[in-house]
Amino acid sequence: MSSTAKSSSVGVSIRSAEKHYGAFRALDNVSLEVAPGEFVSVLGPSGSGKTTLLGILGGFVQPTSGSVWLGDRDITFAPPHKRDIGIVFQNYALFPHMSVGENVAFPLRARRLPKADWPERVKAALAMVELSGFENRRISALSGGQRQRVALARAMIFEPRLILMDEPLSALDKQLRETMQIELRHLHRKLGATIIYVTHDQREALTMSDRIAIMNRGRIVQIDAPEVLHDHPADSFVAGFIGEATLLRVQNVAIGGHAVRLGGTVLQSARPVPVSNEIFLVLHAEKLVIAGPETAAGMNRLSGTVTEIVYQGESIRVFLTLENGDSLSFRQPANHLGRQLIPPPGNPLTLALHPEDTIIVPKAV
Ligand code: ATP
């Protein structure tokens, strides 16, 4: 939960929501509790139900069953404009024929708030997104990032207690997107509003969120803080979706133990091996290091042959085929020392992995 939550921000909950389209379940028994002032991202592959979930919160999609609460108010059947929710979509949905000021004032008009108050509120909303003085500009005379900020100002002008965002940065180029991610984080802290943010970009979700809800096939499979999600994935789906990981099928050595077998190699995990018919070792590219004489005795070791070395600017990605035939990749810093440690393709290499970083997950159901 954000420590800067304003008293006006409000928690949201979705309880046992279902959305069926004929026999197809776009949402399958979804429950979600978001605390006042919290920034929660909803992350998942295409078609996993993210937009449907946001639509149910915004009132554009009627759930087949279940309920939606804003604080202690049941809004399941409230129309969108009566929900006190600000919404920002990926295509901005600005009115091109209106000025920036008219666009930002639009929700005030729709809510029939006194016209005398508009200029002051527009000014304050534009200042919030650092567009002071842009009132009379045409939308067509703005950059993508500026348009996105106008859309934000418009969503915030009536001081909604909840803001929903659906891929709001996806139309921007990489650099601007990253700048806007940091700006959104600042804005969130400043406003203290509750934000629910849909994205399919894991870096974006990791950068901005207090918690991330991972969706797959209409269900929330895990909801946790970014580092928890990354280091303690609930199953093979989450592990494959978050971070850069190789998943290798392994065997449990003994029920209730901490060891798994990969070919002829036994690896120790700091945590008990989950009980499941099928288990996977999750190897994050950044957690594998090249073993050397100074490598501690308690580290797990994986030996193989280097097959490919790919220079990617800030890091070098190295591909390795293990003795049992499985393949993995890891990253090495692209500095002088880092490069020196990588033998050319065709040569043997041993990697070390700390038991704390030795993650074992059950197969996703
Ligand atoms: P994306 O990242 O591609 O936007 P998403 O996770 O937001 O995907 P949704 O748009 O929520 O996914 O859709 C979830 C599923 O529900 C999809 O399989 C979609 O085809 C289906 N769906 C959505 N709306 C309808 C509809 N009106 N009628 C039938 N099926 C629908």
CSV table of C-alpha atoms and ligand atoms in Angstrom, one decimal:
chain,number,residue,atom,x,y,z
A,1,MET,CA,0.0,0.0,0.0
A,2,SER,CA,1.2,3.5,-0.8
A,3,SER,CA,2.2,5.4,2.3
A,4,THR,CA,1.0,8.6,0.7
A,5,ALA,CA,-2.6,7.6,0.3
A,6,LYS,CA,-4.8,10.7,0.6
A,7,SER,CA,-7.9,10.4,2.8
A,8,SER,CA,-10.0,10.9,-0.4
A,9,SER,CA,-8.6,7.9,-2.2
A,10,VAL,CA,-10.6,4.7,-1.9
A,11,GLY,CA,-10.1,1.0,-2.0
A,12,VAL,CA,-11.7,-1.1,-4.7
A,13,SER,CA,-12.8,-4.7,-4.6
A,14,ILE,CA,-14.0,-7.1,-7.2
A,15,ARG,CA,-15.7,-10.2,-5.6
A,16,SER,CA,-16.0,-13.5,-7.5
A,17,ALA,CA,-16.6,-11.7,-10.8
A,18,GLU,CA,-17.4,-13.8,-13.9
A,19,LYS,CA,-17.9,-12.7,-17.4
A,20,HIS,CA,-19.2,-15.2,-19.9
A,21,TYR,CA,-19.6,-14.8,-23.6
A,22,GLY,CA,-21.8,-17.8,-24.4
A,23,ALA,CA,-19.8,-20.8,-23.2
A,24,PHE,CA,-16.5,-18.8,-23.1
A,25,ARG,CA,-15.3,-17.5,-19.7
A,26,ALA,CA,-13.5,-14.2,-20.3
A,27,LEU,CA,-13.3,-13.9,-16.5
A,28,ASP,CA,-13.4,-16.9,-14.3
A,29,ASN,CA,-14.1,-16.3,-10.6
A,30,VAL,CA,-11.9,-13.2,-10.2
A,31,SER,CA,-11.5,-11.5,-6.8
A,32,LEU,CA,-9.2,-8.5,-6.3
A,33,GLU,CA,-8.8,-6.2,-3.3
A,34,VAL,CA,-7.0,-2.9,-4.0
A,35,ALA,CA,-6.1,-0.7,-1.0
A,36,PRO,CA,-6.7,3.1,-1.0
A,37,GLY,CA,-3.8,4.8,-2.7
A,38,GLU,CA,-2.4,1.6,-4.1
A,39,PHE,CA,-1.0,1.2,-7.6
A,40,VAL,CA,-1.9,-2.2,-8.9
A,41,SER,CA,-1.0,-3.4,-12.4
A,42,VAL,CA,-2.9,-6.1,-14.3
A,43,LEU,CA,-0.5,-8.0,-16.4
A,44,GLY,CA,-1.1,-10.9,-18.7
A,45,PRO,CA,-0.9,-12.1,-22.3
A,46,SER,CA,-3.3,-11.1,-25.0
A,47,GLY,CA,-6.8,-12.3,-24.4
A,48,SER,CA,-6.2,-13.2,-20.7
A,49,GLY,CA,-9.1,-10.9,-19.6
A,50,LYS,CA,-7.3,-7.7,-18.5
A,51,THR,CA,-9.5,-5.3,-20.5
A,52,THR,CA,-12.6,-7.2,-19.4
A,53,LEU,CA,-11.6,-6.8,-15.8
A,54,LEU,CA,-11.0,-3.0,-16.3
A,55,GLY,CA,-14.4,-2.7,-18.1
A,56,ILE,CA,-16.2,-4.3,-15.2
A,57,LEU,CA,-14.5,-1.8,-12.8
A,58,GLY,CA,-15.3,1.1,-15.2
A,59,GLY,CA,-18.9,0.0,-15.8
A,60,PHE,CA,-18.5,-0.6,-19.5
A,61,VAL,CA,-18.8,-4.4,-19.1
A,62,GLN,CA,-21.6,-5.9,-17.0
A,63,PRO,CA,-20.4,-9.0,-15.0
A,64,THR,CA,-22.3,-12.2,-15.5
A,65,SER,CA,-22.1,-12.6,-11.7
A,66,GLY,CA,-20.1,-11.2,-8.8
A,67,SER,CA,-19.9,-7.6,-7.5
A,68,VAL,CA,-17.7,-4.5,-7.6
A,69,TRP,CA,-17.2,-2.2,-4.6
A,70,LEU,CA,-15.7,1.3,-4.4
A,71,GLY,CA,-15.0,1.6,-0.7
A,72,ASP,CA,-18.2,0.4,1.0
A,73,ARG,CA,-20.3,1.3,-2.0
A,74,ASP,CA,-21.6,-1.5,-4.2
A,75,ILE,CA,-21.2,-0.1,-7.8
A,76,THR,CA,-21.9,-3.3,-9.7
A,77,PHE,CA,-24.9,-1.8,-11.4
A,78,ALA,CA,-23.9,1.9,-11.4
A,79,PRO,CA,-23.5,3.5,-14.8
A,80,PRO,CA,-19.9,4.6,-15.7
A,81,HIS,CA,-20.4,8.3,-15.2
A,82,LYS,CA,-21.8,7.7,-11.6
A,83,ARG,CA,-18.7,5.8,-10.5
A,84,ASP,CA,-16.3,8.6,-9.7
A,85,ILE,CA,-13.6,6.9,-11.7
A,86,GLY,CA,-11.1,8.6,-14.0
A,87,ILE,CA,-10.1,6.6,-17.1
A,88,VAL,CA,-7.2,6.8,-19.5
A,89,PHE,CA,-7.1,4.6,-22.6
A,90,GLN,CA,-4.2,3.8,-24.9
A,91,ASN,CA,-5.4,5.9,-27.8
A,92,TYR,CA,-5.9,8.9,-25.5
A,93,ALA,CA,-9.5,9.3,-26.8
A,94,LEU,CA,-9.0,13.1,-26.9
A,95,PHE,CA,-11.4,15.3,-29.0
A,96,PRO,CA,-9.3,16.6,-31.9
A,97,HIS,CA,-11.6,19.5,-32.7
A,98,MET,CA,-11.4,20.9,-29.1
A,99,SER,CA,-8.5,22.8,-27.5
A,100,VAL,CA,-6.4,21.3,-24.7
A,101,GLY,CA,-8.4,23.3,-22.2
A,102,GLU,CA,-11.8,22.2,-23.6
A,103,ASN,CA,-10.6,18.6,-23.6
A,104,VAL,CA,-9.5,18.8,-20.0
A,105,ALA,CA,-12.7,20.6,-18.9
A,106,PHE,CA,-14.9,17.9,-20.6
A,107,PRO,CA,-15.6,15.8,-17.5
A,108,LEU,CA,-16.7,19.0,-15.6
A,109,ARG,CA,-19.2,19.7,-18.4
A,110,ALA,CA,-20.4,16.1,-18.4
A,111,ARG,CA,-20.9,16.3,-14.6
A,112,ARG,CA,-22.5,19.8,-14.9
A,113,LEU,CA,-20.2,21.4,-12.5
A,114,PRO,CA,-20.4,25.2,-12.2
A,115,LYS,CA,-18.8,26.8,-15.3
A,116,ALA,CA,-17.2,29.6,-13.2
A,117,ASP,CA,-14.9,27.0,-11.6
A,118,TRP,CA,-13.7,25.5,-14.8
A,119,PRO,CA,-10.7,27.7,-15.7
A,120,GLU,CA,-9.2,27.4,-12.2
A,121,ARG,CA,-9.6,23.6,-12.3
A,122,VAL,CA,-8.2,23.3,-15.8
A,123,LYS,CA,-5.2,25.3,-14.8
A,124,ALA,CA,-4.6,23.2,-11.7
A,125,ALA,CA,-5.0,19.9,-13.7
A,126,LEU,CA,-2.6,21.1,-16.5
A,127,ALA,CA,-0.1,22.2,-13.9
A,128,MET,CA,-0.2,18.8,-12.4
A,129,VAL,CA,1.0,17.2,-15.6
A,130,GLU,CA,3.4,20.1,-16.3
A,131,LEU,CA,1.5,21.5,-19.2
A,132,SER,CA,0.8,25.0,-17.7
A,133,GLY,CA,-0.2,27.5,-20.3
A,134,PHE,CA,-1.3,24.9,-22.9
A,135,GLU,CA,-5.0,25.7,-22.6
A,136,ASN,CA,-5.5,27.1,-26.0
A,137,ARG,CA,-3.2,24.7,-28.0
A,138,ARG,CA,-4.8,22.4,-30.5
A,139,ILE,CA,-4.5,18.7,-29.8
A,140,SER,CA,-2.9,18.2,-33.3
A,141,ALA,CA,-0.1,20.6,-32.2
A,142,LEU,CA,1.0,18.3,-29.4
A,143,SER,CA,3.6,15.5,-29.2
A,144,GLY,CA,2.5,12.0,-28.2
A,145,GLY,CA,3.7,12.4,-24.7
A,146,GLN,CA,1.9,15.8,-24.3
A,147,ARG,CA,-1.3,14.2,-25.6
A,148,GLN,CA,-0.9,11.5,-23.1
A,149,ARG,CA,-0.5,14.0,-20.3
A,150,VAL,CA,-3.6,15.9,-21.5
A,151,ALA,CA,-5.5,12.6,-21.3
A,152,LEU,CA,-4.2,12.2,-17.7
A,153,ALA,CA,-5.2,15.8,-16.8
A,154,ARG,CA,-8.6,15.1,-18.1
A,155,ALA,CA,-8.9,11.9,-16.1
A,156,MET,CA,-7.8,13.7,-12.9
A,157,ILE,CA,-9.7,17.0,-13.2
A,158,PHE,CA,-12.7,15.8,-11.2
A,159,GLU,CA,-10.3,14.3,-8.6
A,160,PRO,CA,-11.5,10.8,-9.0
A,161,ARG,CA,-10.8,8.5,-6.1
A,162,LEU,CA,-9.9,5.7,-8.6
A,163,ILE,CA,-8.1,6.0,-11.9
A,164,LEU,CA,-8.2,3.1,-14.5
A,165,MET,CA,-5.6,3.0,-17.2
A,166,ASP,CA,-5.6,0.6,-20.1
A,167,GLU,CA,-2.1,0.5,-21.8
A,168,PRO,CA,-1.9,4.3,-21.7
A,169,LEU,CA,1.7,4.4,-22.9
A,170,SER,CA,1.7,1.7,-25.6
A,171,ALA,CA,1.4,4.2,-28.5
A,172,LEU,CA,4.6,6.1,-27.4
A,173,ASP,CA,8.1,5.3,-28.4
A,174,LYS,CA,10.4,3.5,-25.9
A,175,GLN,CA,12.2,6.5,-24.6
A,176,LEU,CA,9.1,8.6,-24.0
A,177,ARG,CA,7.3,5.5,-22.5
A,178,GLU,CA,10.1,5.1,-19.9
A,179,THR,CA,10.0,8.8,-19.1
A,180,MET,CA,6.2,8.7,-18.7
A,181,GLN,CA,6.5,5.6,-16.5
A,182,ILE,CA,8.6,7.6,-14.0
A,183,GLU,CA,6.3,10.6,-14.3
A,184,LEU,CA,3.3,8.4,-13.6
A,185,ARG,CA,5.0,7.1,-10.5
A,186,HIS,CA,5.6,10.6,-9.3
A,187,LEU,CA,2.1,11.7,-10.1
A,188,HIS,CA,0.7,8.7,-8.2
A,189,ARG,CA,2.7,9.6,-5.2
A,190,LYS,CA,1.6,13.3,-5.4
A,191,LEU,CA,-2.1,12.5,-5.9
A,192,GLY,CA,-2.3,9.5,-3.7
A,193,ALA,CA,-5.1,8.2,-6.0
A,194,THR,CA,-5.8,4.5,-6.3
A,195,ILE,CA,-4.6,3.4,-9.7
A,196,ILE,CA,-5.4,0.2,-11.6
A,197,TYR,CA,-3.2,-0.1,-14.7
A,198,VAL,CA,-3.5,-2.7,-17.5
A,199,THR,CA,-0.4,-3.6,-19.4
A,200,HIS,CA,1.2,-6.5,-21.2
A,201,ASP,CA,4.6,-5.0,-20.7
A,202,GLN,CA,6.3,-6.6,-17.6
A,203,ARG,CA,9.0,-4.0,-17.3
A,204,GLU,CA,6.3,-1.3,-17.2
A,205,ALA,CA,4.4,-3.2,-14.5
A,206,LEU,CA,7.6,-3.9,-12.5
A,207,THR,CA,8.7,-0.2,-12.7
A,208,MET,CA,5.4,1.4,-11.5
A,209,SER,CA,3.4,-1.0,-9.3
A,210,ASP,CA,3.0,-1.6,-5.6
A,211,ARG,CA,1.5,-4.9,-6.6
A,212,ILE,CA,1.0,-6.8,-9.9
A,213,ALA,CA,-1.9,-9.1,-10.7
A,214,ILE,CA,-0.9,-11.8,-13.2
A,215,MET,CA,-3.8,-12.9,-15.4
A,216,ASN,CA,-4.0,-16.1,-17.5
A,217,ARG,CA,-7.1,-17.4,-19.2
A,218,GLY,CA,-9.5,-15.3,-17.3
A,219,ARG,CA,-8.1,-15.9,-13.9
A,220,ILE,CA,-5.7,-14.0,-11.6
A,221,VAL,CA,-3.0,-16.5,-11.0
A,222,GLN,CA,-0.9,-14.5,-8.6
A,223,ILE,CA,-1.0,-11.0,-7.1
A,224,ASP,CA,2.1,-9.7,-5.2
A,225,ALA,CA,4.7,-7.0,-5.0
A,226,PRO,CA,7.1,-6.9,-8.1
A,227,GLU,CA,10.1,-8.5,-6.3
A,228,VAL,CA,8.0,-11.2,-4.6
A,229,LEU,CA,6.4,-12.1,-8.0
A,230,HIS,CA,9.8,-12.2,-9.6
A,231,ASP,CA,11.6,-14.2,-6.9
A,232,HIS,CA,8.7,-16.3,-5.6
A,233,PRO,CA,6.5,-17.1,-8.7
A,234,ALA,CA,3.6,-19.3,-7.9
A,235,ASP,CA,3.9,-21.6,-10.9
A,236,SER,CA,5.5,-22.1,-14.2
A,237,PHE,CA,3.2,-19.6,-16.0
A,238,VAL,CA,4.2,-16.7,-13.7
A,239,ALA,CA,7.9,-17.8,-13.8
A,240,GLY,CA,7.8,-17.8,-17.6
A,241,PHE,CA,6.0,-14.5,-17.8
A,242,ILE,CA,8.0,-12.4,-15.3
A,243,GLY,CA,11.7,-11.8,-15.7
A,244,GLU,CA,14.0,-13.5,-18.2
A,245,ALA,CA,14.0,-17.1,-17.2
A,246,THR,CA,14.8,-20.5,-18.5
A,247,LEU,CA,12.5,-23.2,-17.1
A,248,LEU,CA,13.9,-26.7,-16.9
A,249,ARG,CA,12.0,-29.8,-15.9
A,250,VAL,CA,13.6,-31.3,-12.8
A,251,GLN,CA,12.9,-34.3,-10.4
A,252,ASN,CA,12.3,-34.0,-6.7
A,253,VAL,CA,15.0,-35.9,-4.8
A,254,ALA,CA,12.9,-36.5,-1.6
A,255,ILE,CA,9.3,-35.4,-0.7
A,256,GLY,CA,9.6,-32.5,1.8
A,257,GLY,CA,13.2,-31.9,1.0
A,258,HIS,CA,15.0,-28.9,-0.6
A,259,ALA,CA,16.9,-30.8,-3.4
A,260,VAL,CA,16.1,-31.5,-7.1
A,261,ARG,CA,17.9,-33.5,-9.7
A,262,LEU,CA,18.7,-32.1,-13.2
A,263,GLY,CA,20.3,-35.0,-15.2
A,264,GLY,CA,23.2,-36.1,-13.1
A,265,THR,CA,23.3,-32.8,-11.1
A,266,VAL,CA,21.7,-32.2,-7.7
A,267,LEU,CA,20.7,-28.7,-6.8
A,268,GLN,CA,19.8,-27.3,-3.4
A,269,SER,CA,17.1,-24.7,-3.0
A,270,ALA,CA,16.7,-22.5,0.1
A,271,ARG,CA,13.0,-23.3,0.1
A,272,PRO,CA,11.2,-26.7,0.2
A,273,VAL,CA,10.5,-28.2,-3.2
A,274,PRO,CA,6.7,-27.8,-4.0
A,275,VAL,CA,4.7,-31.0,-4.0
A,276,SER,CA,3.6,-31.5,-7.6
A,277,ASN,CA,3.7,-34.2,-10.4
A,278,GLU,CA,5.7,-31.8,-12.6
A,279,ILE,CA,8.2,-29.3,-11.2
A,280,PHE,CA,10.5,-26.8,-12.9
A,281,LEU,CA,13.8,-25.1,-12.0
A,282,VAL,CA,13.5,-21.4,-12.8
A,283,LEU,CA,16.9,-20.0,-14.0
A,284,HIS,CA,16.9,-16.2,-14.1
A,285,ALA,CA,19.4,-14.9,-16.6
A,286,GLU,CA,20.9,-12.4,-14.1
A,287,LYS,CA,21.3,-14.8,-11.2
A,288,LEU,CA,23.6,-17.3,-12.9
A,289,VAL,CA,27.3,-16.4,-12.5
A,290,ILE,CA,30.4,-17.9,-14.0
A,291,ALA,CA,32.0,-20.2,-11.4
A,292,GLY,CA,35.6,-19.6,-10.4
A,293,PRO,CA,38.1,-20.7,-7.7
A,294,GLU,CA,36.5,-18.2,-5.3
A,295,THR,CA,33.0,-19.6,-5.7
A,296,ALA,CA,31.6,-20.7,-2.3
A,297,ALA,CA,31.2,-24.4,-1.6
A,298,GLY,CA,27.5,-24.1,-0.9
A,299,MET,CA,26.6,-22.8,-4.4
A,300,ASN,CA,24.9,-25.0,-6.9
A,301,ARG,CA,26.8,-25.7,-10.1
A,302,LEU,CA,25.7,-26.3,-13.6
A,303,SER,CA,28.2,-27.3,-16.3
A,304,GLY,CA,27.8,-27.2,-20.0
A,305,THR,CA,29.2,-26.0,-23.3
A,306,VAL,CA,28.9,-22.4,-24.6
A,307,THR,CA,26.9,-22.4,-27.8
A,308,GLU,CA,26.4,-18.8,-28.6
A,309,ILE,CA,27.4,-15.3,-27.3
A,310,VAL,CA,25.2,-12.3,-28.2
A,311,TYR,CA,26.3,-8.8,-27.4
A,312,GLN,CA,23.3,-6.7,-26.4
A,313,GLY,CA,24.8,-3.4,-25.4
A,314,GLU,CA,24.6,-3.2,-21.6
A,315,SER,CA,25.0,-6.9,-21.2
A,316,ILE,CA,26.1,-10.1,-23.0
A,317,ARG,CA,23.7,-13.0,-23.4
A,318,VAL,CA,25.4,-16.3,-23.3
A,319,PHE,CA,23.7,-19.6,-24.4
A,320,LEU,CA,24.8,-22.8,-22.8
A,321,THR,CA,23.9,-26.5,-23.5
A,322,LEU,CA,24.1,-28.5,-20.3
A,323,GLU,CA,25.5,-32.0,-19.9
A,324,ASN,CA,21.9,-33.5,-20.0
A,325,GLY,CA,21.1,-31.7,-23.3
A,326,ASP,CA,19.0,-28.9,-21.8
A,327,SER,CA,19.8,-25.3,-22.9
A,328,LEU,CA,19.8,-22.1,-20.9
A,329,SER,CA,21.0,-18.5,-21.2
A,330,PHE,CA,22.5,-16.1,-18.7
A,331,ARG,CA,23.7,-12.6,-18.7
A,332,GLN,CA,27.2,-11.3,-18.2
A,333,PRO,CA,28.0,-7.6,-17.6
A,334,ALA,CA,29.4,-6.1,-20.9
A,335,ASN,CA,32.5,-4.8,-19.2
A,336,HIS,CA,36.1,-5.8,-19.8
A,337,LEU,CA,36.2,-8.3,-16.9
A,338,GLY,CA,32.9,-9.7,-17.8
A,339,ARG,CA,33.9,-10.4,-21.4
A,340,GLN,CA,37.2,-12.0,-20.4
A,341,LEU,CA,35.4,-14.6,-18.4
A,342,ILE,CA,33.3,-16.0,-21.3
A,343,PRO,CA,35.1,-18.7,-23.3
A,344,PRO,CA,34.4,-18.9,-27.0
A,345,PRO,CA,31.6,-21.1,-28.3
A,346,GLY,CA,32.4,-24.9,-28.1
A,347,ASN,CA,34.2,-24.6,-24.8
A,348,PRO,CA,33.1,-25.9,-21.4
A,349,LEU,CA,31.8,-23.5,-18.7
A,350,THR,CA,30.5,-24.0,-15.2
A,351,LEU,CA,27.9,-21.6,-13.7
A,352,ALA,CA,27.1,-21.1,-10.1
A,353,LEU,CA,23.7,-20.4,-8.6
A,354,HIS,CA,22.9,-19.5,-5.0
A,355,PRO,CA,20.4,-21.7,-3.2
A,356,GLU,CA,18.4,-18.6,-2.4
A,357,ASP,CA,18.1,-18.0,-6.2
A,358,THR,CA,17.3,-21.6,-6.9
A,359,ILE,CA,13.6,-21.4,-7.5
A,360,ILE,CA,11.4,-24.5,-8.0
A,361,VAL,CA,7.9,-24.1,-9.2
A,362,PRO,CA,5.0,-26.5,-9.9
A,363,LYS,CA,3.6,-26.7,-13.4
A,364,ALA,CA,0.8,-24.2,-14.0
A,365,VAL,CA,-2.7,-25.9,-14.1
B,1,ATP,P1,-5.3,-7.7,-25.0
B,1,ATP,O1,-4.0,-7.7,-24.2
B,1,ATP,O2,-5.2,-8.4,-26.3
B,1,ATP,O3,-6.1,-6.4,-25.0
B,1,ATP,P2,-7.0,-8.7,-22.8
B,1,ATP,O4,-6.2,-9.5,-21.8
B,1,ATP,O5,-7.3,-7.3,-22.5
B,1,ATP,O6,-6.3,-8.8,-24.2
B,1,ATP,P3,-9.8,-9.1,-23.1
B,1,ATP,O7,-10.0,-8.0,-24.1
B,1,ATP,O8,-10.3,-8.8,-21.7
B,1,ATP,O9,-8.3,-9.5,-23.1
B,1,ATP,O10,-10.6,-10.3,-23.6
B,1,ATP,C1,-10.6,-11.6,-22.9
B,1,ATP,C2,-11.3,-12.6,-23.8
B,1,ATP,O11,-12.6,-12.3,-23.9
B,1,ATP,C3,-10.7,-12.7,-25.2
B,1,ATP,O12,-10.5,-14.0,-25.6
B,1,ATP,C4,-11.7,-12.0,-26.1
B,1,ATP,O13,-11.7,-12.5,-27.4
B,1,ATP,C5,-13.0,-12.3,-25.3
B,1,ATP,N1,-14.0,-11.2,-25.5
B,1,ATP,C6,-13.9,-10.0,-25.1
B,1,ATP,N2,-15.0,-9.2,-25.5
B,1,ATP,C7,-15.8,-10.1,-26.1
B,1,ATP,C8,-17.1,-10.0,-26.7
B,1,ATP,N3,-17.8,-8.8,-26.7
B,1,ATP,N4,-17.7,-11.1,-27.2
B,1,ATP,C9,-17.0,-12.3,-27.2
B,1,ATP,N5,-15.8,-12.5,-26.6
B,1,ATP,C10,-15.2,-11.4,-26.1
